[in-house]
C-alpha cells in the first residue's frame, strides 16, 4: 500500500443512488469512502428530476389558470416572478446537497473525498482533481455509481456557438424569446413544455418520425400531434450544422441574420421516411439553443482499464445479473450501467447491490415492470413492452384503447388522452401506455399488478375502483374488448393514429440523437457476462443491513 493511502472497507464513486448502498454498509459498522466531483446527491437532486419536476409544476399551475375560461372561470395572470421561481428551486436544491455534504463530513463511518476519482490499481482510487486532489483510497469493495452527462452530437459548428444542456437550462432566470431544441426525447419535451408555457416560442428538431420515439407508437404520435398545436415541430429531420448570426453575416450566408441569433440547418433523416428524396432541407433560427440529445456514461473519467472493468461500445459498464462488473469485487449501478436511465431504476439497483454486498447468497436484478413518465403537457407514462416491439418480434398479442373523455371524471376535466393496453392472448399484461392528465400516477396500479400481482388483466378488473375518479379510465381499458393482433392479424386498434405524412413507421430503438439503453419490454435483462467468471472469495457479510440512510441530514 502506498504511503498516505487511506484504507476502507467500501468505496463508492458517486453520491446519488450509490449513497444508499454506502449508508447500508456504514450501518454495519464498516468504514466507507464516498468520492464525488460534483455537488452531493447526484444528477437527480442537483440537475435532473428534482429541480426539473419542481419547475414543471409551476407550468402546470400556469396552464390550469390559462384553461379556466373553459370552465366558466374568468382569470388573468397579472405577472410571473420567473427569476424568483428558478432561484427558489435551485437554492433549495443547493441546500439539500450541502446538507448531505455536512452529514457525510460529520459521520463516524463515512469519509468524503471531493474531486474526480480514477483507478491507479485494482482496488485503489486516486483523486486527480478537486478539493482532495492527490488523496488515495484503497477499498476491499468498490461500487461505480458515477452517473452520466449530456451527450453532444457531432454537428458542424456546435462548438463555435453558445448552447445549453438541461443542466444550464434549469438555471435560466428568464425564458428565452425563441428556444430551438435539438432532440425530441423526454428531456427536450419537458423543457419545451416548461419554457413554452411561460412565453417562449419553441422549435424542436428531431430525427425520428415522432417525438418520444421510444414510447408506444400511438402514444408518441398523439403526443407529437398535441405538441404541433403548441410548437414548431420538425420530426424526421437531422441537425447537420449550427451557426450564429455573427458567423452567417461575416460569411455572407445571411445578411439579415441578427447578431446573437442561432441558426440550425437540418436535412431529412432518411431512416425516418418512406422516401426522403423529394423533401426540402429545413432552417430554423432562435436566440437560444438547447441540446437535448441523450446522455453518455461517465465511465471514461475513471480509468477503468486499470482494474479491467469492461464497457460496451457506448461506454456503459458491463455487469452480470447481480450487478458485478468484470473486475473482482467491483460493482456498478445506475446511469453508468445504462439499463434504464431513470432515478427509480437506480434506486432499485441499489437495493439489489445492498443485498448482494451484505449477504452470502446473491440475488439477480429483476427489471420486470420498470415504468417511465414524461412530465410534459400532455403527460405520458408507460410500463412494459410497446406495440412496435411486439410487431418486430412477430408476436401474437391483443390490444385495446380507452379514452379519458369516456369516463365521468375525464368529462368533468375536459381531459384529452387515452389508455392503451397490450396483453398476451392468455391475459398476461405485456404493456400499458397512457397519454393524458396524471398519467404518471395512473400507471402505478399497472406496475403493481405486473410486479407484485398475478400479472394478468384480472388484477385490474377485479379491483374496485372509486367512482367517479380518474383511475376508472385504467379500469375500463382493462375491462374493454381486446382486439387480437400480431402474426397475420390486423395491427389496427381502436384509434386511427395513421402517420399520413410519409413517415416510415419506425420500429428501431434509436431516436433523435438520443442513445436509449432501456429495453422497455418488462423482462429481465443483463449484459450477458453470466456468472462463470471468478469474482474472488466469498465473504461472510451476515444479514441485510439497515437501508434507511446515514446520519447525514439530507433533508
Coordinates of C-alpha atoms in Angstrom, one line a residue:
X1 CA 0.0 0.0 0.0
X2 CA 1.4 3.4 -1.0
X3 CA 2.3 5.9 1.8
X4 CA -0.7 8.2 2.5
X5 CA -3.3 5.8 1.2
X6 CA -6.4 5.5 3.3
X7 CA -7.8 2.0 3.7
X8 CA -11.6 1.5 4.0
X9 CA -14.0 -1.5 3.7
X10 CA -16.2 0.0 1.0
X11 CA -15.8 2.8 -1.6
X12 CA -18.5 4.3 -3.8
X13 CA -17.8 6.7 -6.7
X14 CA -20.8 8.9 -7.0
X15 CA -23.3 10.2 -4.4
X16 CA -26.6 9.6 -6.0
X17 CA -28.3 6.2 -5.5
X18 CA -24.8 4.7 -4.8
X19 CA -25.0 6.6 -1.5
X20 CA -27.9 4.3 -0.4
X21 CA -25.5 1.3 -0.6
X22 CA -22.8 3.2 1.2
X23 CA -25.2 4.0 4.0
X24 CA -26.3 0.4 4.4
X25 CA -22.7 -0.7 4.6
X26 CA -21.9 2.0 7.1
X27 CA -24.8 1.0 9.3
X28 CA -23.0 -2.4 9.6
X29 CA -20.1 -0.5 11.2
X30 CA -17.9 -0.8 8.2
X31 CA -15.8 2.1 7.0
X32 CA -17.0 3.8 3.9
X33 CA -15.4 6.3 1.4
X34 CA -17.6 8.4 -0.8
X35 CA -15.9 10.0 -3.9
X36 CA -17.8 12.8 -5.6
X37 CA -16.7 15.5 -8.0
X38 CA -20.0 17.4 -8.1
X39 CA -22.5 18.7 -5.5
X40 CA -23.7 15.8 -3.3
X41 CA -26.8 14.0 -4.2
X42 CA -26.2 13.0 -7.8
X43 CA -27.8 14.1 -11.0
X44 CA -31.4 13.7 -9.9
X45 CA -31.1 16.0 -7.0
X46 CA -28.9 18.7 -8.5
X47 CA -29.6 18.9 -12.2
X48 CA -32.2 16.3 -13.1
X49 CA -35.6 15.1 -11.9
X50 CA -35.9 17.1 -8.6
X51 CA -35.3 20.7 -10.0
X52 CA -37.0 19.9 -13.3
X53 CA -40.2 18.5 -11.9
X54 CA -40.5 21.3 -9.3
X55 CA -40.2 23.8 -12.1
X56 CA -42.6 21.9 -14.3
X57 CA -45.3 22.0 -11.6
X58 CA -45.2 25.8 -11.9
X59 CA -46.0 25.3 -15.5
X60 CA -48.9 23.1 -14.5
X61 CA -50.3 25.8 -12.3
X62 CA -50.0 28.4 -15.1
X63 CA -51.7 26.1 -17.5
X64 CA -54.6 25.5 -15.1
X65 CA -55.2 29.2 -14.9
X66 CA -55.0 29.5 -18.7
X67 CA -57.7 26.8 -19.1
X68 CA -60.0 28.3 -16.5
X69 CA -62.1 30.1 -19.2
X70 CA -63.2 26.7 -20.5
X71 CA -64.9 26.1 -17.1
X72 CA -66.6 29.4 -16.9
X73 CA -64.0 30.9 -14.6
X74 CA -62.5 34.3 -15.7
X75 CA -58.9 34.5 -14.5
X76 CA -55.9 36.5 -15.7
X77 CA -52.2 36.1 -14.9
X78 CA -51.0 39.6 -13.9
X79 CA -47.4 38.6 -13.6
X80 CA -44.9 35.8 -13.1
X81 CA -41.8 36.0 -10.9
X82 CA -39.9 33.7 -13.2
X83 CA -36.4 34.5 -11.8
X84 CA -37.6 34.1 -8.2
X85 CA -39.2 30.7 -9.1
X86 CA -36.0 29.4 -10.6
X87 CA -33.8 30.8 -7.8
X88 CA -36.1 29.3 -5.1
X89 CA -35.9 25.9 -6.7
X90 CA -32.1 25.9 -7.2
X91 CA -31.4 27.4 -3.7
X92 CA -33.4 24.6 -2.2
X93 CA -31.6 22.0 -4.2
X94 CA -28.2 23.5 -3.3
X95 CA -29.3 23.5 0.4
X96 CA -30.2 19.8 0.2
X97 CA -26.8 19.0 -1.4
X98 CA -24.9 20.9 1.2
X99 CA -26.9 19.1 3.9
X100 CA -25.8 15.8 2.6
X101 CA -22.2 17.1 2.5
X102 CA -22.4 18.2 6.1
X103 CA -23.8 14.8 7.2
X104 CA -21.0 12.9 5.5
X105 CA -18.3 15.2 6.9
X106 CA -19.7 14.7 10.4
X107 CA -20.2 10.9 10.1
X108 CA -18.1 8.4 12.1
X109 CA -18.4 5.8 9.4
X110 CA -18.2 7.9 6.1
X111 CA -15.2 9.7 4.7
X112 CA -16.0 12.2 1.9
X113 CA -13.4 12.8 -0.9
X114 CA -14.3 15.7 -3.1
X115 CA -12.9 15.6 -6.6
X116 CA -12.7 13.2 -9.6
X117 CA -11.5 9.7 -8.8
X118 CA -9.6 7.4 -11.1
X119 CA -8.2 3.8 -10.6
X120 CA -4.5 3.5 -10.1
X121 CA -4.6 -0.2 -9.3
X122 CA -7.3 -2.9 -8.9
X123 CA -8.6 -1.5 -5.7
X124 CA -7.1 1.9 -5.2
X125 CA -8.7 5.2 -6.4
X126 CA -6.8 8.5 -6.6
X127 CA -8.4 11.9 -6.5
X128 CA -6.9 13.6 -9.6
X129 CA -8.5 17.0 -9.2
X130 CA -10.8 18.9 -6.9
X131 CA -10.6 19.8 -3.2
X132 CA -9.0 16.5 -2.2
X133 CA -6.6 16.1 -5.2
X134 CA -3.7 13.8 -4.5
X135 CA -5.5 11.6 -1.9
X136 CA -5.6 7.9 -2.4
X137 CA -8.2 5.4 -1.1
X138 CA -7.9 1.6 -1.1
X139 CA -11.1 -0.5 -0.6
X140 CA -11.9 -4.2 -0.5
X141 CA -15.2 -3.5 -2.3
X142 CA -15.8 -0.7 -4.8
X143 CA -19.1 0.5 -6.3
X144 CA -19.2 2.5 -9.5
X145 CA -22.2 4.8 -9.5
X146 CA -20.7 7.8 -11.3
X147 CA -23.7 8.6 -13.4
X148 CA -23.9 10.2 -16.9
X149 CA -23.7 13.6 -18.5
X150 CA -25.4 15.2 -21.5
X151 CA -24.3 13.8 -24.9
X152 CA -23.3 16.4 -27.5
X153 CA -23.8 15.1 -31.1
X154 CA -21.2 15.7 -33.8
X155 CA -22.9 18.6 -35.5
X156 CA -20.9 21.1 -37.7
X157 CA -20.3 24.3 -35.8
X158 CA -21.7 23.1 -32.4
X159 CA -18.5 24.1 -30.6
X160 CA -18.5 27.6 -32.0
X161 CA -21.9 28.7 -30.8
X162 CA -23.3 29.1 -27.2
X163 CA -25.7 26.3 -26.3
X164 CA -27.4 25.0 -23.3
X165 CA -27.8 21.4 -22.0
X166 CA -30.5 20.5 -19.4
X167 CA -28.1 21.5 -16.7
X168 CA -27.9 25.1 -17.7
X169 CA -31.5 25.3 -18.9
X170 CA -32.7 24.6 -15.4
X171 CA -30.9 27.7 -14.1
X172 CA -32.2 30.3 -16.7
X173 CA -33.8 33.2 -14.8
X174 CA -35.7 34.4 -17.9
X175 CA -37.5 32.4 -20.5
X176 CA -35.8 32.6 -24.0
X177 CA -37.5 34.6 -26.7
X178 CA -37.2 31.7 -29.1
X179 CA -35.8 28.4 -28.0
X180 CA -34.5 25.9 -30.5
X181 CA -34.2 22.4 -29.2
X182 CA -32.2 19.6 -30.9
X183 CA -33.6 16.4 -29.7
X184 CA -37.2 15.0 -29.4
X185 CA -36.9 12.8 -26.3
X186 CA -38.3 13.3 -22.9
X187 CA -35.8 16.0 -21.8
X188 CA -36.5 18.2 -24.8
X189 CA -40.2 17.6 -24.5
X190 CA -40.3 18.6 -20.8
X191 CA -38.2 21.7 -21.3
X192 CA -40.2 22.7 -24.4
X193 CA -43.4 22.5 -22.3
X194 CA -41.8 24.5 -19.4
X195 CA -40.4 27.4 -21.4
X196 CA -43.3 27.4 -23.9
X197 CA -45.8 27.7 -21.0
X198 CA -44.0 30.8 -19.8
X199 CA -43.9 32.5 -23.1
X200 CA -41.0 31.2 -25.2
X201 CA -41.5 30.4 -28.8
X202 CA -40.2 26.8 -29.2
X203 CA -38.9 24.9 -32.3
X204 CA -38.0 21.3 -32.0
X205 CA -35.8 19.4 -34.4
X206 CA -35.8 15.6 -34.0
X207 CA -34.6 13.0 -36.4
X208 CA -37.1 10.2 -35.6
X209 CA -40.6 10.1 -37.1
X210 CA -42.2 11.4 -33.9
X211 CA -41.4 12.8 -30.5
X212 CA -40.8 10.4 -27.7
X213 CA -39.8 7.7 -30.2
X214 CA -39.4 5.0 -27.5
X215 CA -43.0 5.4 -26.3
X216 CA -45.7 3.1 -27.6
X217 CA -46.1 4.3 -31.2
X218 CA -49.8 5.6 -31.0
X219 CA -48.9 7.4 -27.8
X220 CA -45.8 9.0 -29.4
X221 CA -47.9 10.0 -32.5
X222 CA -50.6 11.6 -30.3
X223 CA -48.0 13.4 -28.2
X224 CA -46.4 14.8 -31.4
X225 CA -49.7 16.0 -32.7
X226 CA -50.5 17.8 -29.5
X227 CA -47.1 19.4 -29.4
X228 CA -47.6 20.6 -33.0
X229 CA -50.6 22.5 -31.8
X230 CA -48.3 24.4 -29.5
X231 CA -44.8 24.5 -31.1
X232 CA -42.9 24.4 -34.4
X233 CA -42.0 20.7 -34.7
X234 CA -39.7 19.2 -37.3
X235 CA -39.6 15.4 -36.8
X236 CA -37.7 13.3 -39.3
X237 CA -35.0 15.9 -39.6
X238 CA -31.4 15.7 -38.5
X239 CA -29.5 18.8 -37.4
X240 CA -26.3 18.9 -39.6
X241 CA -24.9 22.4 -38.8
X242 CA -25.3 25.2 -36.3
X243 CA -24.1 28.8 -36.7
X244 CA -24.5 32.2 -35.0
X245 CA -25.9 35.3 -36.6
X246 CA -22.4 36.9 -36.5
X247 CA -20.9 34.0 -38.3
X248 CA -23.5 33.9 -41.1
X249 CA -23.3 37.7 -41.6
X250 CA -19.5 37.6 -41.9
X251 CA -19.5 34.7 -44.3
X252 CA -22.3 36.3 -46.4
X253 CA -24.6 33.3 -45.9
X254 CA -27.4 35.5 -44.5
X255 CA -27.0 39.3 -44.3
X256 CA -30.3 39.6 -42.4
X257 CA -29.2 37.3 -39.5
X258 CA -29.5 39.1 -36.2
X259 CA -26.3 39.3 -34.1
X260 CA -26.5 36.6 -31.4
X261 CA -29.2 34.6 -33.3
X262 CA -28.6 30.8 -33.5
X263 CA -29.4 29.0 -36.7
X264 CA -29.8 25.3 -37.1
X265 CA -29.7 23.7 -40.6
X266 CA -31.4 20.3 -40.8
X267 CA -32.0 17.8 -43.6
X268 CA -34.4 14.9 -43.9
X269 CA -33.2 11.9 -41.9
X270 CA -33.7 9.0 -44.4
X271 CA -34.5 6.2 -42.0
X272 CA -37.5 8.2 -40.8
X273 CA -39.2 8.5 -44.1
X274 CA -40.5 6.1 -46.8
X275 CA -39.0 8.4 -49.4
X276 CA -37.0 11.5 -48.4
X277 CA -35.8 12.4 -51.9
X278 CA -38.4 15.0 -52.5
X279 CA -38.2 16.7 -49.2
X280 CA -36.5 20.1 -48.7
X281 CA -34.0 20.9 -46.0
X282 CA -35.1 23.0 -43.0
X283 CA -33.5 26.0 -41.5
X284 CA -34.7 27.3 -38.1
X285 CA -33.4 30.3 -36.1
X286 CA -33.8 31.3 -32.5
X287 CA -32.0 33.2 -29.8
X288 CA -31.2 30.2 -27.6
X289 CA -30.1 26.7 -28.5
X290 CA -30.8 23.7 -26.2
X291 CA -29.1 20.4 -27.0
X292 CA -31.2 17.6 -25.5
X293 CA -29.7 14.6 -27.5
X294 CA -29.4 11.9 -24.9
X295 CA -26.8 11.1 -22.2
X296 CA -23.4 9.4 -22.1
X297 CA -21.9 7.5 -19.2
X298 CA -19.1 8.9 -17.1
X299 CA -17.1 5.7 -17.4
X300 CA -14.4 7.4 -19.4
X301 CA -13.4 9.5 -16.4
X302 CA -12.5 6.5 -14.2
X303 CA -9.5 4.8 -15.9
X304 CA -11.5 1.5 -15.9
X305 CA -8.8 -0.3 -17.9
X306 CA -6.6 -0.4 -14.8
X307 CA -8.8 -2.8 -12.9
X308 CA -10.2 -4.5 -16.0
X309 CA -13.7 -3.2 -15.9
X310 CA -15.2 -3.8 -19.3
X311 CA -17.6 -1.4 -21.1
X312 CA -19.8 -1.8 -24.2
X313 CA -19.2 0.2 -27.4
X314 CA -21.1 3.2 -26.0
X315 CA -19.1 3.2 -22.7
X316 CA -21.7 1.7 -20.4
X317 CA -20.2 -0.6 -17.8
X318 CA -20.8 -4.3 -18.4
X319 CA -22.4 -6.2 -15.5
X320 CA -23.8 -9.6 -14.8
X321 CA -27.3 -10.2 -13.4
X322 CA -26.0 -9.5 -9.9
X323 CA -24.6 -6.1 -11.0
X324 CA -21.0 -7.3 -10.6
X325 CA -18.5 -5.9 -13.2
X326 CA -15.8 -7.9 -14.9
X327 CA -13.3 -6.9 -12.1
X328 CA -13.3 -8.7 -8.8
X329 CA -15.3 -7.0 -6.0
X330 CA -16.2 -4.1 -8.2
X331 CA -19.9 -3.4 -8.6
X332 CA -21.9 -0.9 -10.7
X333 CA -25.4 0.6 -10.8
X334 CA -27.4 3.5 -12.2
X335 CA -26.8 5.5 -15.4
X336 CA -23.2 4.2 -15.8
X337 CA -24.7 0.7 -16.3
X338 CA -27.3 2.1 -18.7
X339 CA -30.1 -0.5 -18.3
X340 CA -32.7 2.3 -17.7
X341 CA -31.5 5.9 -17.3
X342 CA -34.1 6.6 -14.6
X343 CA -33.7 7.5 -10.9
X344 CA -36.2 4.9 -9.7
X345 CA -34.3 2.3 -11.6
X346 CA -31.0 3.3 -9.9
X347 CA -32.7 3.1 -6.5
X348 CA -34.0 -0.4 -7.4
X349 CA -30.5 -1.4 -8.5
X350 CA -29.1 0.0 -5.2
X351 CA -31.4 -2.3 -3.2
X352 CA -30.1 -5.3 -5.2
X353 CA -26.5 -4.3 -4.6
X354 CA -27.1 -3.8 -0.9
X355 CA -28.5 -7.4 -0.6
X356 CA -25.6 -8.8 -2.7
X357 CA -22.8 -7.0 -0.9
X358 CA -24.1 -7.7 2.6
X359 CA -25.2 -11.4 2.1
X360 CA -23.6 -14.6 1.0
X361 CA -26.4 -15.6 -1.3
X362 CA -26.7 -13.4 -4.4
X363 CA -30.0 -12.1 -5.8
X364 CA -30.3 -11.3 -9.5
X365 CA -31.6 -7.9 -10.5
X366 CA -35.2 -8.0 -11.7
X367 CA -36.2 -5.3 -14.2
X368 CA -39.8 -6.6 -14.5
X369 CA -42.3 -3.7 -15.0
X370 CA -39.9 -0.8 -15.0
X371 CA -42.2 2.3 -15.6
X372 CA -41.3 5.7 -17.0
X373 CA -43.1 9.0 -17.2
X374 CA -42.8 12.3 -19.1
X375 CA -44.0 15.3 -17.2
X376 CA -45.0 17.5 -20.1
X377 CA -48.4 18.5 -21.3
X378 CA -49.8 16.1 -22.2
X379 CA -48.3 13.8 -19.6
X380 CA -47.1 10.4 -20.7
X381 CA -46.4 7.2 -18.8
X382 CA -45.8 3.6 -19.7
X383 CA -44.7 0.2 -18.5
X384 CA -43.7 -3.0 -20.3
X385 CA -43.4 -3.6 -24.0
X386 CA -44.6 -1.5 -26.9
X387 CA -46.7 -2.4 -29.9
X388 CA -43.9 -1.8 -32.3
X389 CA -41.7 -4.2 -30.3
X390 CA -44.3 -6.9 -30.5
X391 CA -44.7 -6.4 -34.2
X392 CA -41.0 -6.5 -34.7
X393 CA -40.9 -9.8 -32.7
X394 CA -43.8 -11.2 -34.8
X395 CA -45.6 -12.0 -31.6
X396 CA -49.3 -12.5 -31.2
X397 CA -51.0 -10.1 -28.8
X398 CA -54.3 -8.3 -28.2
X399 CA -54.8 -4.6 -27.6
X400 CA -57.5 -2.1 -26.6
X401 CA -57.7 1.7 -26.1
X402 CA -60.0 3.7 -23.8
X403 CA -60.4 7.5 -23.9
X404 CA -60.4 9.7 -20.8
X405 CA -63.4 11.5 -22.3
X406 CA -65.5 8.3 -21.9
X407 CA -65.3 8.5 -18.1
X408 CA -67.2 10.8 -15.8
X409 CA -64.1 12.4 -14.3
X410 CA -62.5 12.8 -17.7
X411 CA -65.6 14.5 -19.0
X412 CA -65.6 16.9 -16.0
X413 CA -62.0 17.7 -16.6
X414 CA -62.4 18.2 -20.3
X415 CA -59.5 15.7 -20.5
X416 CA -57.9 14.6 -23.7
X417 CA -56.0 11.4 -23.8
X418 CA -56.3 7.6 -23.7
X419 CA -55.0 4.4 -22.1
X420 CA -53.7 1.6 -24.3
X421 CA -53.2 -2.0 -23.0
X422 CA -51.3 -4.8 -24.7
X423 CA -51.8 -8.3 -23.4
X424 CA -50.9 -11.9 -24.3
X425 CA -53.9 -13.9 -25.6
X426 CA -53.7 -15.7 -22.2
X427 CA -54.4 -12.5 -20.3
X428 CA -50.9 -11.7 -19.2
X429 CA -50.2 -7.9 -19.2
X430 CA -47.4 -7.1 -21.7
X431 CA -47.6 -3.3 -21.6
X432 CA -49.7 -0.3 -20.7
X433 CA -49.3 3.2 -22.1
X434 CA -51.1 6.4 -21.1
X435 CA -51.2 9.9 -22.6
X436 CA -53.2 12.4 -20.6
X437 CA -53.6 14.0 -17.2
X438 CA -52.0 12.3 -14.2
X439 CA -50.6 9.6 -16.5
X440 CA -47.6 9.1 -14.1
X441 CA -49.9 8.3 -11.2
X442 CA -52.4 6.2 -13.2
X443 CA -49.7 3.8 -14.5
X444 CA -48.7 2.8 -10.9
X445 CA -51.5 0.3 -10.4
X446 CA -50.5 -1.5 -13.6
X447 CA -46.9 -1.6 -12.3
X448 CA -48.1 -3.2 -9.1
X449 CA -50.2 -5.8 -11.0
X450 CA -47.3 -6.7 -13.2
X451 CA -44.7 -6.8 -10.5
X452 CA -46.5 -8.0 -7.3
X453 CA -49.8 -9.4 -8.6
X454 CA -50.6 -12.2 -10.9
X455 CA -49.5 -10.0 -13.9
X456 CA -52.8 -10.5 -15.7
X457 CA -55.8 -8.3 -16.6
X458 CA -57.7 -9.9 -13.6
X459 CA -55.6 -7.8 -11.2
X460 CA -57.1 -4.7 -12.6
X461 CA -60.5 -6.0 -13.5
X462 CA -61.2 -7.5 -10.1
X463 CA -60.1 -4.4 -8.1
X464 CA -62.8 -2.0 -7.1
X465 CA -62.2 1.5 -8.5
X466 CA -63.7 4.6 -6.9
X467 CA -66.4 6.2 -9.0
X468 CA -66.2 8.8 -10.4
X469 CA -62.4 9.0 -10.0
X470 CA -59.8 9.2 -12.8
X471 CA -58.4 5.7 -12.3
X472 CA -61.7 4.4 -13.9
X473 CA -60.1 5.1 -17.3
X474 CA -57.5 2.4 -16.4
X475 CA -60.2 0.0 -15.1
X476 CA -62.3 0.4 -18.2
X477 CA -59.4 0.0 -20.5
X478 CA -58.6 -3.4 -18.9
X479 CA -62.3 -4.3 -18.9
X480 CA -62.8 -3.5 -22.6
X481 CA -63.0 -5.8 -25.6
X482 CA -59.5 -6.6 -26.8
X483 CA -58.6 -7.0 -30.5
X484 CA -56.3 -9.8 -31.4
X485 CA -53.2 -8.7 -33.4
X486 CA -49.7 -9.9 -34.3
X487 CA -48.6 -12.6 -36.8
X488 CA -51.2 -12.4 -39.6
X489 CA -53.7 -10.4 -37.6
X490 CA -54.7 -6.9 -38.3
X491 CA -52.4 -4.4 -36.4
X492 CA -55.1 -1.7 -36.2
X493 CA -56.6 -0.6 -32.9
X494 CA -59.5 1.5 -31.7
X495 CA -57.9 4.8 -32.6
X496 CA -56.7 5.6 -36.1
X497 CA -53.3 7.2 -35.4
X498 CA -52.0 6.9 -39.0
X499 CA -48.9 8.8 -40.0
X500 CA -50.4 10.4 -43.0
X501 CA -47.3 12.4 -43.7
X502 CA -45.0 9.9 -45.4
X503 CA -43.1 9.0 -42.3
X504 CA -41.7 5.5 -42.1
X505 CA -43.3 3.6 -39.2
X506 CA -40.0 3.4 -37.2
X507 CA -39.6 0.3 -35.1
X508 CA -35.9 0.9 -34.3
X509 CA -34.6 1.7 -30.9
X510 CA -32.9 4.9 -31.8
X511 CA -34.2 8.4 -31.5
X512 CA -33.3 11.9 -32.4
X513 CA -29.6 11.7 -31.4
X514 CA -30.6 10.0 -28.1
X515 CA -28.8 6.8 -27.2
X516 CA -31.5 4.9 -25.5
X517 CA -30.3 2.0 -23.4
X518 CA -33.6 0.9 -21.9
X519 CA -35.1 -2.4 -23.1
X520 CA -38.6 -1.3 -22.3
X521 CA -40.1 -4.7 -22.5
X522 CA -40.8 -5.6 -18.9
X523 CA -38.5 -8.6 -18.9
X524 CA -35.2 -9.3 -17.1
X525 CA -32.1 -8.3 -18.8
X526 CA -28.4 -8.2 -18.1
X527 CA -25.3 -7.6 -20.1
X528 CA -24.5 -11.1 -20.8
X529 CA -21.5 -11.9 -18.7
X530 CA -23.2 -14.7 -16.9
X531 CA -21.8 -16.0 -13.7
X532 CA -18.9 -18.1 -14.8
X533 CA -16.1 -15.6 -14.3
X534 CA -14.3 -15.6 -10.9
X535 CA -15.3 -12.9 -8.5
X536 CA -12.9 -13.8 -5.9
X537 CA -13.6 -15.3 -2.4
X538 CA -16.9 -15.3 -0.8
X539 CA -17.2 -13.0 2.2
X540 CA -19.5 -13.5 5.2
X541 CA -21.5 -10.3 5.2
X542 CA -24.2 -11.6 7.5
X543 CA -27.8 -10.4 7.2
X544 CA -29.1 -7.5 5.3
X545 CA -28.2 -4.1 6.8
X546 CA -30.4 -1.1 7.6
X547 CA -31.1 0.8 4.4
X548 CA -32.7 3.8 6.0
X549 CA -29.8 6.1 5.3
X550 CA -26.9 7.7 7.2
X551 CA -26.8 10.3 9.8
X552 CA -26.5 12.8 7.0
X553 CA -29.1 15.5 7.4
X554 CA -30.1 15.2 3.8
X555 CA -33.5 16.9 4.1

